[in-house]
Short mmCIF file of C-alpha atoms and ligand atoms in Angstrom, two decimals:
data_model
loop_
_atom_site.label_atom_id
_atom_site.label_comp_id
_atom_site.label_asym_id
_atom_site.label_seq_id
_atom_site.Cartn_x
_atom_site.Cartn_y
_atom_site.Cartn_z
CA UNK A 1 101.59 82.04 104.65
CA UNK A 2 97.88 80.34 104.15
CA UNK A 3 96.36 84.11 103.68
CA UNK A 4 93.73 81.95 101.15
CA UNK A 5 93.36 79.02 102.40
CA UNK A 6 89.70 77.54 102.01
CA UNK A 7 88.95 79.96 99.17
CA UNK A 8 88.12 79.14 95.80
CA UNK A 9 89.30 81.47 93.19
CA UNK A 10 88.88 82.30 89.26
CA UNK A 11 91.53 83.15 87.53
CA UNK A 12 91.14 84.51 83.98
CA UNK A 13 93.96 85.73 81.59
CA UNK A 14 96.75 83.23 82.15
CA UNK A 15 98.81 82.32 78.68
CA UNK A 16 102.00 81.25 79.81
CA UNK A 17 104.48 81.60 82.47
CA UNK A 18 105.20 84.97 81.87
CA UNK A 19 101.51 86.25 82.22
CA UNK A 20 101.29 88.51 85.00
CA UNK A 21 97.90 85.79 85.76
CA UNK A 22 100.69 83.27 86.67
CA UNK A 23 102.47 85.10 89.02
CA UNK A 24 99.02 85.71 90.72
CA UNK A 25 97.96 81.88 90.62
CA UNK A 26 101.24 81.01 91.87
CA UNK A 27 101.12 83.22 94.88
CA UNK A 28 97.65 82.31 95.56
CA UNK A 29 98.60 78.63 95.36
CA UNK A 30 101.29 78.68 97.82
CA UNK A 31 98.48 80.69 100.18
CA UNK A 32 96.05 77.47 100.22
CA UNK A 33 93.88 78.82 97.68
CA UNK A 34 91.41 76.17 95.33
CA UNK A 35 91.96 77.74 92.18
CA UNK A 36 90.22 77.35 88.58
CA UNK A 37 92.13 79.06 85.49
CA UNK A 38 90.37 79.62 82.17
CA UNK A 39 92.05 79.98 78.86
CA UNK A 40 91.05 82.22 75.90
CA UNK A 41 90.70 79.56 73.03
CA UNK A 42 91.89 76.00 72.36
CA UNK A 43 95.10 77.41 70.94
CA UNK A 44 96.30 77.64 74.68
CA UNK A 45 94.43 74.82 76.40
CA UNK A 46 97.72 72.79 76.31
CA UNK A 47 99.76 75.25 77.99
CA UNK A 48 97.79 76.56 80.46
CA UNK A 49 96.69 73.17 81.63
CA UNK A 50 100.41 72.30 81.99
CA UNK A 51 101.18 75.38 83.87
CA UNK A 52 98.02 74.93 86.20
CA UNK A 53 99.07 71.64 87.02
CA UNK A 54 102.01 72.53 87.86
CA UNK A 55 100.58 75.01 90.96
CA UNK A 56 98.23 71.97 91.78
CA UNK A 57 95.49 73.35 90.07
CA UNK A 58 92.69 70.33 88.54
CA UNK A 59 90.09 72.81 87.20
CA UNK A 60 90.28 74.42 83.54
CA UNK A 61 87.44 76.19 81.49
CA UNK A 62 87.28 78.22 78.37
CA UNK A 63 86.44 81.43 78.15
CA UNK A 64 86.77 84.13 75.51
CA UNK A 65 85.50 87.44 77.23
CA UNK A 66 84.47 88.62 74.40
CA UNK A 67 81.28 86.42 74.68
CA UNK A 68 78.33 86.76 77.27
CA UNK A 69 77.63 83.05 77.00
CA UNK A 70 81.27 81.76 77.18
CA UNK A 71 81.31 84.12 80.11
CA UNK A 72 77.90 82.51 81.58
CA UNK A 73 79.34 78.97 80.98
CA UNK A 74 82.15 79.19 82.47
CA UNK A 75 80.70 79.60 85.82
CA UNK A 76 77.90 76.94 85.50
CA UNK A 77 81.17 74.57 85.04
CA UNK A 78 82.79 75.92 87.75
CA UNK A 79 79.77 75.20 89.83
CA UNK A 80 79.67 71.45 89.39
CA UNK A 81 83.04 71.31 91.35
CA UNK A 82 82.29 74.21 93.56
CA UNK A 83 79.92 75.64 95.94
CA UNK A 84 80.58 78.65 95.68
CA UNK A 85 83.03 81.86 94.25
CA UNK A 86 84.99 83.67 96.54
CA UNK A 87 87.09 85.81 94.36
CA UNK A 88 87.45 86.33 90.61
CA UNK A 89 91.17 87.95 89.11
CA UNK A 90 90.54 89.73 85.71
CA UNK A 91 93.74 89.83 84.09
CA UNK A 92 93.27 90.33 80.38
CA UNK A 93 93.65 93.36 78.25
CA UNK A 94 93.52 94.10 74.18
CA UNK A 95 93.42 96.39 71.57
CA UNK A 96 94.14 95.57 67.83
CA UNK A 97 98.05 95.70 67.55
CA UNK A 98 98.00 98.92 65.10
CA UNK A 99 96.08 100.88 67.99
CA UNK A 100 99.20 100.87 69.78
CA UNK A 101 101.65 102.31 66.97
CA UNK A 102 102.09 106.18 66.47
CA UNK A 103 100.20 109.30 67.00
CA UNK A 104 97.27 108.96 69.44
CA UNK A 105 94.98 110.53 66.99
CA UNK A 106 96.70 108.82 63.67
CA UNK A 107 96.51 105.22 65.17
CA UNK A 108 93.02 105.18 67.28
CA UNK A 109 89.74 104.25 65.12
CA UNK A 110 86.39 103.49 66.07
CA UNK A 111 86.84 99.99 65.75
CA UNK A 112 89.88 99.59 67.70
CA UNK A 113 88.45 101.69 70.58
CA UNK A 114 85.16 99.65 70.55
CA UNK A 115 87.66 96.78 70.84
CA UNK A 116 89.91 97.62 73.33
CA UNK A 117 86.98 98.99 75.72
CA UNK A 118 85.20 95.71 74.92
CA UNK A 119 87.78 92.92 76.18
CA UNK A 120 89.75 95.06 78.48
CA UNK A 121 87.02 96.82 80.33
CA UNK A 122 83.33 95.85 79.73
CA UNK A 123 84.55 91.95 80.35
CA UNK A 124 85.48 92.57 84.26
CA UNK A 125 81.42 93.82 84.37
CA UNK A 126 80.60 91.20 82.34
CA UNK A 127 82.43 88.98 84.72
CA UNK A 128 81.15 90.23 88.02
CA UNK A 129 77.31 89.61 86.44
CA UNK A 130 78.12 86.08 86.09
CA UNK A 131 80.12 85.80 89.18
CA UNK A 132 77.76 87.40 91.85
CA UNK A 133 75.25 84.54 92.06
CA UNK A 134 77.80 82.47 92.83
CA UNK A 135 79.40 84.82 95.64
CA UNK A 136 76.00 85.15 97.61
CA UNK A 137 76.87 84.10 100.81
CA UNK A 138 80.66 85.26 100.84
CA UNK A 139 82.81 87.87 101.37
CA UNK A 140 83.99 87.97 97.53
CA UNK A 141 86.54 90.16 96.14
CA UNK A 142 86.83 90.85 92.30
CA UNK A 143 90.44 92.31 91.42
CA UNK A 144 91.36 93.42 87.92
CA UNK A 145 95.27 94.81 86.33
CA UNK A 146 95.51 98.20 85.55
CA UNK A 147 98.46 100.97 84.37
CA UNK A 148 99.59 103.97 85.00
CA UNK A 149 98.79 104.63 80.82
CA UNK A 150 95.07 105.49 82.10
CA UNK A 151 96.21 108.82 84.37
CA UNK A 152 98.92 109.74 82.47
CA UNK A 153 100.08 109.61 78.62
CA UNK A 154 102.86 107.05 77.88
CA UNK A 155 103.77 106.79 73.77
CA UNK A 156 101.96 104.29 71.98
CA UNK A 157 99.71 103.00 74.98
CA UNK A 158 97.08 105.04 73.31
CA UNK A 159 93.71 103.84 73.33
CA UNK A 160 94.63 101.42 76.01
CA UNK A 161 95.12 104.44 78.32
CA UNK A 162 91.28 105.10 77.72
CA UNK A 163 89.99 101.70 78.48
CA UNK A 164 91.93 101.43 81.39
CA UNK A 165 90.84 104.74 82.82
CA UNK A 166 87.18 103.44 81.82
CA UNK A 167 88.34 100.02 83.67
CA UNK A 168 89.47 101.84 87.13
CA UNK A 169 85.95 104.04 87.22
CA UNK A 170 84.17 100.63 86.32
CA UNK A 171 86.40 99.30 90.04
CA UNK A 172 84.82 102.56 91.72
CA UNK A 173 81.40 101.84 90.45
CA UNK A 174 81.27 97.77 90.98
CA UNK A 175 82.91 98.49 94.83
CA UNK A 176 79.38 100.19 95.26
CA UNK A 177 77.03 97.85 93.63
CA UNK A 178 78.85 94.60 94.91
CA UNK A 179 79.36 96.39 98.16
CA UNK A 180 75.60 96.06 98.89
CA UNK A 181 76.24 92.77 98.92
CA UNK A 182 79.51 91.78 101.07
CA UNK A 183 82.25 92.23 97.77
CA UNK A 184 84.76 93.72 97.66
CA UNK A 185 86.48 95.25 94.08
CA UNK A 186 90.16 96.73 93.53
CA UNK A 187 92.47 97.05 90.91
CA UNK A 188 96.22 96.75 90.67
CA UNK A 189 98.17 99.26 88.30
CA UNK A 190 101.33 97.29 87.66
CA UNK A 191 104.67 98.62 86.52
CA UNK A 192 105.54 97.43 83.13
CA UNK A 193 106.73 93.55 82.67
CA UNK A 194 107.77 91.77 79.84
CA UNK A 195 104.72 89.57 79.29
CA UNK A 196 103.04 88.35 76.00
CA UNK A 197 101.21 91.58 75.46
CA UNK A 198 103.76 93.44 76.18
CA UNK A 199 105.97 91.46 73.18
CA UNK A 200 103.97 92.68 70.49
CA UNK A 201 105.16 96.54 71.78
CA UNK A 202 107.66 98.43 70.16
CA UNK A 203 110.91 99.45 72.18
CA UNK A 204 109.50 97.58 74.75
CA UNK A 205 112.82 96.56 76.59
CA UNK A 206 113.63 100.50 76.01
CA UNK A 207 110.78 101.49 77.84
CA UNK A 208 111.50 98.67 80.62
CA UNK A 209 115.32 100.03 81.02
CA UNK A 210 113.97 103.81 81.13
CA UNK A 211 111.17 102.70 83.63
CA UNK A 212 113.96 101.06 86.43
CA UNK A 213 115.96 103.86 86.25
CA UNK A 214 113.25 106.19 87.32
CA UNK A 215 111.64 103.79 89.85
CA UNK A 216 112.69 104.37 93.30
CA UNK A 217 113.29 101.03 94.10
CA UNK A 218 115.47 101.32 91.16
CA UNK A 219 114.72 97.85 89.11
CA UNK A 220 111.18 96.98 87.58
CA UNK A 221 108.65 94.99 89.57
CA UNK A 222 108.21 90.73 88.72
CA UNK A 223 105.01 89.40 87.91
CA UNK A 224 105.23 87.44 91.29
CA UNK A 225 105.22 90.97 93.60
CA UNK A 226 101.56 91.36 91.14
CA UNK A 227 100.72 88.05 92.71
CA UNK A 228 101.55 88.82 96.45
CA UNK A 229 99.68 91.86 96.24
CA UNK A 230 96.75 90.34 94.71
CA UNK A 231 96.67 87.69 97.13
CA UNK A 232 96.58 90.17 99.96
CA UNK A 233 93.52 92.22 98.18
CA UNK A 234 91.75 88.91 98.10
CA UNK A 235 92.16 87.88 101.82
CA UNK A 236 90.77 88.72 104.43
CA UNK A 237 93.43 90.64 105.70
CA UNK A 238 92.17 93.42 103.06
CA UNK A 239 88.42 93.42 104.31
CA UNK A 240 88.62 97.39 104.88
CA UNK A 241 90.05 98.24 100.91
CA UNK A 242 87.60 98.56 98.28
CA UNK A 243 86.79 100.67 95.22
CA UNK A 244 91.10 101.15 95.19
CA UNK A 245 93.26 101.29 92.85
CA UNK A 246 96.58 99.32 94.22
CA UNK A 247 99.86 100.84 92.33
CA UNK A 248 102.76 97.80 92.55
CA UNK A 249 105.44 99.82 90.45
CA UNK A 250 108.19 100.37 92.84
CA UNK A 251 106.89 103.89 93.45
CA UNK A 252 107.06 104.90 90.00
CA UNK A 253 103.84 107.09 89.84
CA UNK A 254 105.20 109.25 93.24
CA UNK A 255 108.13 110.73 91.51
CA UNK A 256 108.11 113.11 88.90
CA UNK A 257 112.17 113.73 88.05
CA UNK A 258 113.65 110.16 89.08
CA UNK A 259 117.00 110.49 91.51
CA UNK A 260 118.66 112.70 88.81
CA UNK A 261 121.14 110.00 88.29
CA UNK A 262 119.75 107.60 85.50
CA UNK A 263 121.58 107.80 82.82
CA UNK A 264 118.76 107.64 79.84
P1 NAD B 1 99.55 88.58 78.84
O1 NAD B 1 99.62 88.51 77.45
O2 NAD B 1 100.30 87.30 79.33
O3 NAD B 1 98.18 88.13 79.44
C1 NAD B 1 97.12 88.76 78.68
C2 NAD B 1 95.95 87.60 78.72
O4 NAD B 1 94.66 88.41 77.93
C3 NAD B 1 95.86 86.27 78.29
O5 NAD B 1 96.23 85.44 78.59
C4 NAD B 1 95.12 86.48 77.23
O6 NAD B 1 94.98 84.96 76.52
C5 NAD B 1 93.83 87.28 77.64
N1 NAD B 1 92.92 87.62 76.30
C6 NAD B 1 92.99 88.18 75.42
N2 NAD B 1 92.08 88.75 75.06
C7 NAD B 1 90.76 87.75 75.25
C8 NAD B 1 89.48 87.36 75.24
N3 NAD B 1 89.12 88.06 74.04
N4 NAD B 1 89.13 86.44 76.08
C9 NAD B 1 89.71 85.63 77.22
N5 NAD B 1 91.30 86.29 77.49
C10 NAD B 1 91.92 87.20 76.78
O7 NAD B 1 100.20 89.92 79.12
P2 NAD B 1 99.65 90.11 81.03
O8 NAD B 1 100.92 91.63 80.78
O9 NAD B 1 99.95 89.53 81.96
O10 NAD B 1 98.71 91.10 81.13
C11 NAD B 1 97.14 90.82 82.22
C12 NAD B 1 96.83 92.02 82.01
O11 NAD B 1 97.57 92.91 83.32
C13 NAD B 1 96.20 92.70 81.26
O12 NAD B 1 95.17 93.52 81.52
C14 NAD B 1 97.32 94.25 80.91
O13 NAD B 1 96.61 95.15 80.76
C15 NAD B 1 97.85 93.98 82.32
N6 NAD B 1 99.06 95.10 82.56
C16 NAD B 1 100.19 94.49 82.24
C17 NAD B 1 101.42 95.28 82.23
C18 NAD B 1 102.90 94.93 81.72
O14 NAD B 1 103.52 95.44 81.69
N7 NAD B 1 102.93 93.72 81.21
C19 NAD B 1 101.30 96.40 83.30
C20 NAD B 1 99.78 96.73 83.90
C21 NAD B 1 99.06 96.00 83.82
O1 0WE B 2 98.29 96.61 79.06
C1 0WE B 2 99.08 96.44 78.66
C2 0WE B 2 99.45 95.52 77.60
C3 0WE B 2 98.39 96.32 76.11
C4 0WE B 2 98.45 95.73 75.29
C5 0WE B 2 99.35 95.20 74.21
C6 0WE B 2 98.83 94.37 72.92
C7 0WE B 2 100.57 94.25 71.97
C8 0WE B 2 100.00 92.86 71.18
C9 0WE B 2 97.10 95.38 74.42
N1 0WE B 2 96.87 94.78 73.80
C10 0WE B 2 97.95 94.55 72.65
N2 0WE B 2 97.45 93.45 71.32
C11 0WE B 2 98.65 93.32 70.79
O2 0WE B 2 98.42 92.76 69.87
N3 0WE B 2 100.68 96.90 79.14
C12 0WE B 2 100.62 97.67 80.41
C13 0WE B 2 102.04 96.55 78.60
C14 0WE B 2 102.18 97.70 77.70
O3 0WE B 2 101.57 97.82 76.23
C15 0WE B 2 101.96 99.14 76.05
C16 0WE B 2 103.19 99.66 76.63
C17 0WE B 2 102.73 98.77 77.87
C18 0WE B 2 103.70 99.34 79.47
C19 0WE B 2 101.93 99.05 74.65
C20 0WE B 2 102.30 100.52 74.11
C21 0WE B 2 103.29 101.49 74.88
C22 0WE B 2 103.50 100.59 76.56
#
């Protein structure tokens, strides 16, 4: 399909081939998008460049979203090759590892709270601010990635649940702000996937099998399935959708008792 033909799309959050952002880039590349990728730091530069080249990407820009200057510089670099931006994908989340281990009250610190909210939630607003002038005159789209832990407690997800709740609220407020200029803002709430961010998490494999056994489609989702939903939401096919949180989780969030046929 060619849902994103002639669209300029910046994707933030590729670390390796397992990243959700990689499933998004692959789907968007197949759909004819012009893609630019950012990478967090020099450590990731080579990996991200190699991966990107396999999708036909030729623009790679450093961007640590903790820095307003780096966000601003990323868009000025982009403006030398593109006459504007149609869509931005934000697939970034981070909390200090110690925050995601054990009892919520014991594990949560003022510093960890601040970092989690800054990197996982504010950065989407920071990107929107910087992208806005480059989206002028286009019907642009902003998209971020969330998780059900924003709505319901999950063991160990802790302060990330609060940061995702904040991120989802920002989708609604940004949809109003950006809507005045003809742009849409949405999130995908994805089911759990074994990515780099998940690899540091205790018992993640156990969580994946629990999740699969209680999901209507009886399996976990893939990064490519998230990518295809992201392609749709960033395309003109979704011109009536804004402020929305779209669940790409095989229906997990809709059931409370599964089918009573799972083992665990
Ligand atoms: P990932 O580790 O592949 O991607 C996370 C990305 O965030 C990495 O590319 C990393 O470089 C980037 N990042 C972290 N701090 C940054 C900073 N300061 N500046 C710039 N980039 C920074 O893991 P992922 O699972 O693909 O995560 C992508 C998004 O999807 C996150 O928002 C995550 O919360 C969300 N998500 C993940 C799952 C899952 O189970 N894996 C489920 C739902 C939502
Ligand atoms: O949003 C996420 C990933 C969040 C995340 C993970 C890490 C691990 C390594 C943020 N920051 C860090 N920092 C690190 O140092 N997911 C939805 C995946 C995820 O993470 C969990 C989960 C799920 C699902 C953590 C605990 C419990 C469940």
